[in-house]
Amino acid sequence: MAIFILSFIIGIIAVIIVSFILDKQKRTRKLFFAFCAPFIGFYTLYICAFIGSTIISQTKGIDIGIGDTWYVPLNNSYKLLFIDILDYGSISDKNTGEIFLSDISEIEQRNDLILGKMSSDEYFLFNTETRELSKFESEKGLTSSSGNQKLSLKNVYDFYSERKSEARGYWFYLIGILSLLFSIGHLWIVNDIILFFSFSKRLIKLK
């Protein structure tokens, strides 16, 4: 809907501009293309970007960016999952959908180990290989159980954003560039088709 409204506004503005700068003989075809171009360009860009994002999502195991669920991969077929809100996350099995732990506010990953803090101020240690989950009442308890290594907990949404950015890598920008080029190419083809039919009509009239 937003694309339609934006395209309509730009199309009206383009029609007004073209009507002032061209004479009446050349204006009809140009007015039609000026109004349609934003719709063609924006919707082509959107469809190409959507298809590309879907492919990346399926390949990299990340969400597509729309809807009410967001997720990024963790080790051993697990993922960090958000449903409806991005304040607290959950650890879920990618294959079965089973949720092992929810209400996570801070998180850190060390290979197969997932460490973190919950909204209840409890701390946890989850081994994605053995599926063993341990909970602690204090940060000190978690630190001692994870080899006395200093914790580097991150806000769960910041962790999600960084992991998603790493997973997408340069593919995100490549899809954007390809979608833009395809959109421009589509506009070029439509313009050529309009020119062809306009030229054909002129030949018919001359005959």
Short mmCIF file of C-alpha atoms in Angstrom, two decimals:
data_model
loop_
_atom_site.label_atom_id
_atom_site.label_comp_id
_atom_site.label_asym_id
_atom_site.label_seq_id
_atom_site.Cartn_x
_atom_site.Cartn_y
_atom_site.Cartn_z
CA MET A 1 0.00 0.00 0.00
CA ALA A 2 2.84 2.38 0.85
CA ILE A 3 4.47 1.65 -2.52
CA PHE A 4 1.17 2.34 -4.31
CA ILE A 5 0.68 5.69 -2.55
CA LEU A 6 4.30 6.76 -3.16
CA SER A 7 4.12 5.70 -6.81
CA PHE A 8 0.83 7.54 -7.31
CA ILE A 9 2.21 10.78 -5.84
CA ILE A 10 5.41 10.61 -7.90
CA GLY A 11 3.39 9.68 -10.99
CA ILE A 12 1.14 12.75 -10.62
CA ILE A 13 4.16 15.02 -10.13
CA ALA A 14 5.87 13.48 -13.18
CA VAL A 15 2.74 14.01 -15.30
CA ILE A 16 2.56 17.67 -14.30
CA ILE A 17 6.24 18.22 -15.15
CA VAL A 18 6.01 16.43 -18.51
CA SER A 19 2.84 18.32 -19.48
CA PHE A 20 4.71 21.60 -19.07
CA ILE A 21 7.96 20.73 -20.87
CA LEU A 22 6.61 18.87 -23.93
CA ASP A 23 4.35 20.01 -26.77
CA LYS A 24 0.95 18.40 -27.33
CA GLN A 25 2.04 16.17 -30.24
CA LYS A 26 4.64 14.29 -28.18
CA ARG A 27 2.91 14.53 -24.86
CA THR A 28 0.39 11.64 -24.83
CA ARG A 29 2.88 8.76 -24.81
CA LYS A 30 5.24 10.54 -22.44
CA LEU A 31 2.43 11.36 -20.01
CA PHE A 32 1.36 7.72 -19.91
CA PHE A 33 4.90 6.50 -19.29
CA ALA A 34 5.60 9.23 -16.71
CA PHE A 35 2.60 8.13 -14.66
CA CYS A 36 3.25 4.40 -14.97
CA ALA A 37 7.03 4.48 -14.48
CA PRO A 38 7.02 4.84 -10.66
CA PHE A 39 4.60 1.90 -10.31
CA ILE A 40 6.65 -0.29 -12.64
CA GLY A 41 9.98 0.70 -11.09
CA PHE A 42 9.05 0.45 -7.41
CA TYR A 43 7.03 -2.76 -7.69
CA THR A 44 9.70 -4.46 -9.79
CA LEU A 45 12.31 -3.40 -7.23
CA TYR A 46 10.15 -4.68 -4.37
CA ILE A 47 9.39 -8.05 -6.00
CA CYS A 48 13.03 -8.68 -6.94
CA ALA A 49 14.24 -7.67 -3.48
CA PHE A 50 11.61 -9.89 -1.85
CA ILE A 51 12.61 -12.92 -3.94
CA GLY A 52 16.29 -12.28 -3.26
CA SER A 53 15.70 -11.84 0.48
CA THR A 54 13.70 -15.07 0.57
CA ILE A 55 16.57 -16.97 -1.05
CA ILE A 56 19.07 -15.49 1.43
CA SER A 57 16.73 -16.28 4.33
CA GLN A 58 16.40 -19.93 3.32
CA THR A 59 20.12 -20.32 2.63
CA LYS A 60 21.47 -18.56 5.72
CA GLY A 61 18.76 -19.55 8.21
CA ILE A 62 17.72 -15.99 9.05
CA ASP A 63 14.34 -14.27 8.95
CA ILE A 64 13.26 -12.38 5.86
CA GLY A 65 12.58 -9.17 7.79
CA ILE A 66 8.79 -9.11 7.68
CA GLY A 67 6.13 -10.72 9.85
CA ASP A 68 6.05 -11.19 13.61
CA THR A 69 8.94 -13.66 14.02
CA TRP A 70 12.66 -12.93 13.76
CA TYR A 71 15.54 -15.40 14.16
CA VAL A 72 19.23 -16.02 13.57
CA PRO A 73 21.17 -19.31 13.71
CA LEU A 74 23.13 -20.60 16.69
CA ASN A 75 25.26 -23.75 16.74
CA ASN A 76 23.97 -27.32 16.32
CA SER A 77 20.59 -26.64 14.68
CA TYR A 78 19.47 -24.07 17.26
CA LYS A 79 18.36 -20.51 16.68
CA LEU A 80 17.71 -17.34 18.63
CA LEU A 81 14.03 -16.57 18.14
CA PHE A 82 11.85 -13.50 18.72
CA ILE A 83 8.06 -13.54 18.57
CA ASP A 84 6.09 -10.27 18.42
CA ILE A 85 8.64 -8.25 20.44
CA LEU A 86 12.40 -7.79 20.18
CA ASP A 87 13.06 -7.11 23.86
CA TYR A 88 13.39 -10.76 24.87
CA GLY A 89 14.49 -13.77 22.84
CA SER A 90 14.23 -17.55 23.05
CA ILE A 91 16.47 -20.49 22.17
CA SER A 92 14.61 -22.79 19.81
CA ASP A 93 15.32 -25.97 17.86
CA LYS A 94 15.29 -25.12 14.14
CA ASN A 95 14.06 -28.58 13.16
CA THR A 96 11.30 -29.23 15.70
CA GLY A 97 10.43 -25.68 16.79
CA GLU A 98 10.78 -26.70 20.45
CA ILE A 99 11.68 -23.77 22.73
CA PHE A 100 14.27 -24.63 25.39
CA LEU A 101 14.59 -21.25 27.06
CA SER A 102 12.70 -17.95 26.80
CA ASP A 103 12.72 -14.39 28.21
CA ILE A 104 16.42 -13.93 27.40
CA SER A 105 17.57 -10.34 27.79
CA GLU A 106 21.36 -10.74 27.36
CA ILE A 107 23.33 -13.40 25.55
CA GLU A 108 26.81 -14.60 24.57
CA GLN A 109 27.93 -17.52 22.42
CA ARG A 110 31.15 -19.50 22.91
CA ASN A 111 31.18 -22.21 20.27
CA ASP A 112 28.63 -24.79 21.53
CA LEU A 113 27.93 -22.89 24.75
CA ILE A 114 25.23 -20.23 25.02
CA LEU A 115 25.46 -18.00 28.09
CA GLY A 116 23.04 -15.32 29.10
CA LYS A 117 20.72 -13.50 31.43
CA MET A 118 16.94 -13.73 31.66
CA SER A 119 14.32 -11.11 32.43
CA SER A 120 13.98 -12.65 35.93
CA ASP A 121 17.66 -11.72 36.59
CA GLU A 122 18.62 -15.39 36.47
CA TYR A 123 21.68 -16.48 34.49
CA PHE A 124 21.91 -19.58 32.35
CA LEU A 125 24.37 -21.83 30.52
CA PHE A 126 23.07 -23.93 27.64
CA ASN A 127 25.17 -26.53 25.80
CA THR A 128 23.79 -26.85 22.25
CA GLU A 129 25.61 -30.15 21.72
CA THR A 130 24.53 -32.02 24.86
CA ARG A 131 21.26 -30.04 25.33
CA GLU A 132 22.23 -29.50 28.97
CA LEU A 133 20.76 -26.39 30.61
CA SER A 134 21.99 -24.90 33.88
CA LYS A 135 20.61 -21.86 35.69
CA PHE A 136 22.33 -19.61 38.24
CA GLU A 137 21.15 -16.96 40.64
CA SER A 138 24.16 -14.71 40.08
CA GLU A 139 26.69 -13.70 37.46
CA LYS A 140 29.43 -15.15 39.64
CA GLY A 141 27.84 -18.60 39.50
CA LEU A 142 27.68 -18.47 35.71
CA THR A 143 31.30 -17.27 35.45
CA SER A 144 32.65 -20.06 37.65
CA SER A 145 30.68 -22.71 35.72
CA SER A 146 31.97 -21.48 32.35
CA GLY A 147 35.68 -21.71 33.13
CA ASN A 148 36.04 -18.44 35.08
CA GLN A 149 36.32 -16.58 31.78
CA LYS A 150 35.09 -13.00 31.86
CA LEU A 151 31.55 -12.65 30.53
CA SER A 152 30.85 -10.60 27.40
CA LEU A 153 27.07 -10.57 27.47
CA LYS A 154 25.30 -8.45 24.87
CA ASN A 155 21.80 -7.12 24.68
CA VAL A 156 19.82 -9.87 22.95
CA TYR A 157 18.65 -7.58 20.13
CA ASP A 158 22.18 -6.28 19.50
CA PHE A 159 23.38 -9.89 19.33
CA TYR A 160 20.59 -10.69 16.85
CA SER A 161 21.43 -7.66 14.67
CA GLU A 162 25.14 -8.48 14.54
CA ARG A 163 24.54 -12.16 13.81
CA LYS A 164 22.05 -11.35 11.07
CA SER A 165 24.41 -8.84 9.49
CA GLU A 166 27.22 -11.43 9.52
CA ALA A 167 24.96 -14.07 7.97
CA ARG A 168 23.76 -11.80 5.16
CA GLY A 169 27.23 -10.43 4.44
CA TYR A 170 27.67 -8.86 1.01
CA TRP A 171 24.71 -10.82 -0.39
CA PHE A 172 22.31 -8.22 1.01
CA TYR A 173 23.98 -5.44 -1.00
CA LEU A 174 24.34 -7.62 -4.08
CA ILE A 175 20.61 -8.39 -4.09
CA GLY A 176 19.85 -4.68 -3.72
CA ILE A 177 22.07 -3.76 -6.69
CA LEU A 178 20.69 -6.55 -8.88
CA SER A 179 17.11 -5.59 -7.98
CA LEU A 180 17.79 -1.96 -8.89
CA LEU A 181 19.38 -2.93 -12.22
CA PHE A 182 16.49 -5.25 -13.03
CA SER A 183 14.02 -2.48 -12.19
CA ILE A 184 15.82 -0.02 -14.49
CA GLY A 185 15.98 -2.65 -17.23
CA HIS A 186 12.26 -3.33 -16.88
CA LEU A 187 11.50 0.38 -17.27
CA TRP A 188 13.71 0.49 -20.36
CA ILE A 189 11.85 -2.43 -21.93
CA VAL A 190 8.42 -0.95 -21.17
CA ASN A 191 9.50 2.37 -22.68
CA ASP A 192 10.73 0.58 -25.83
CA ILE A 193 7.42 -1.29 -26.11
CA ILE A 194 5.48 1.98 -25.88
CA LEU A 195 7.78 3.50 -28.54
CA PHE A 196 7.25 0.47 -30.78
CA PHE A 197 3.46 0.66 -30.66
CA SER A 198 3.56 4.41 -31.13
CA PHE A 199 5.77 4.01 -34.20
CA SER A 200 3.52 1.23 -35.54
CA LYS A 201 0.44 3.45 -35.26
CA ARG A 202 2.22 6.20 -37.18
CA LEU A 203 3.11 3.77 -39.99
CA ILE A 204 -0.50 2.61 -40.19
CA LYS A 205 -1.70 6.21 -40.46
CA LEU A 206 0.84 6.96 -43.23
CA LYS A 207 -0.35 3.95 -45.22
#
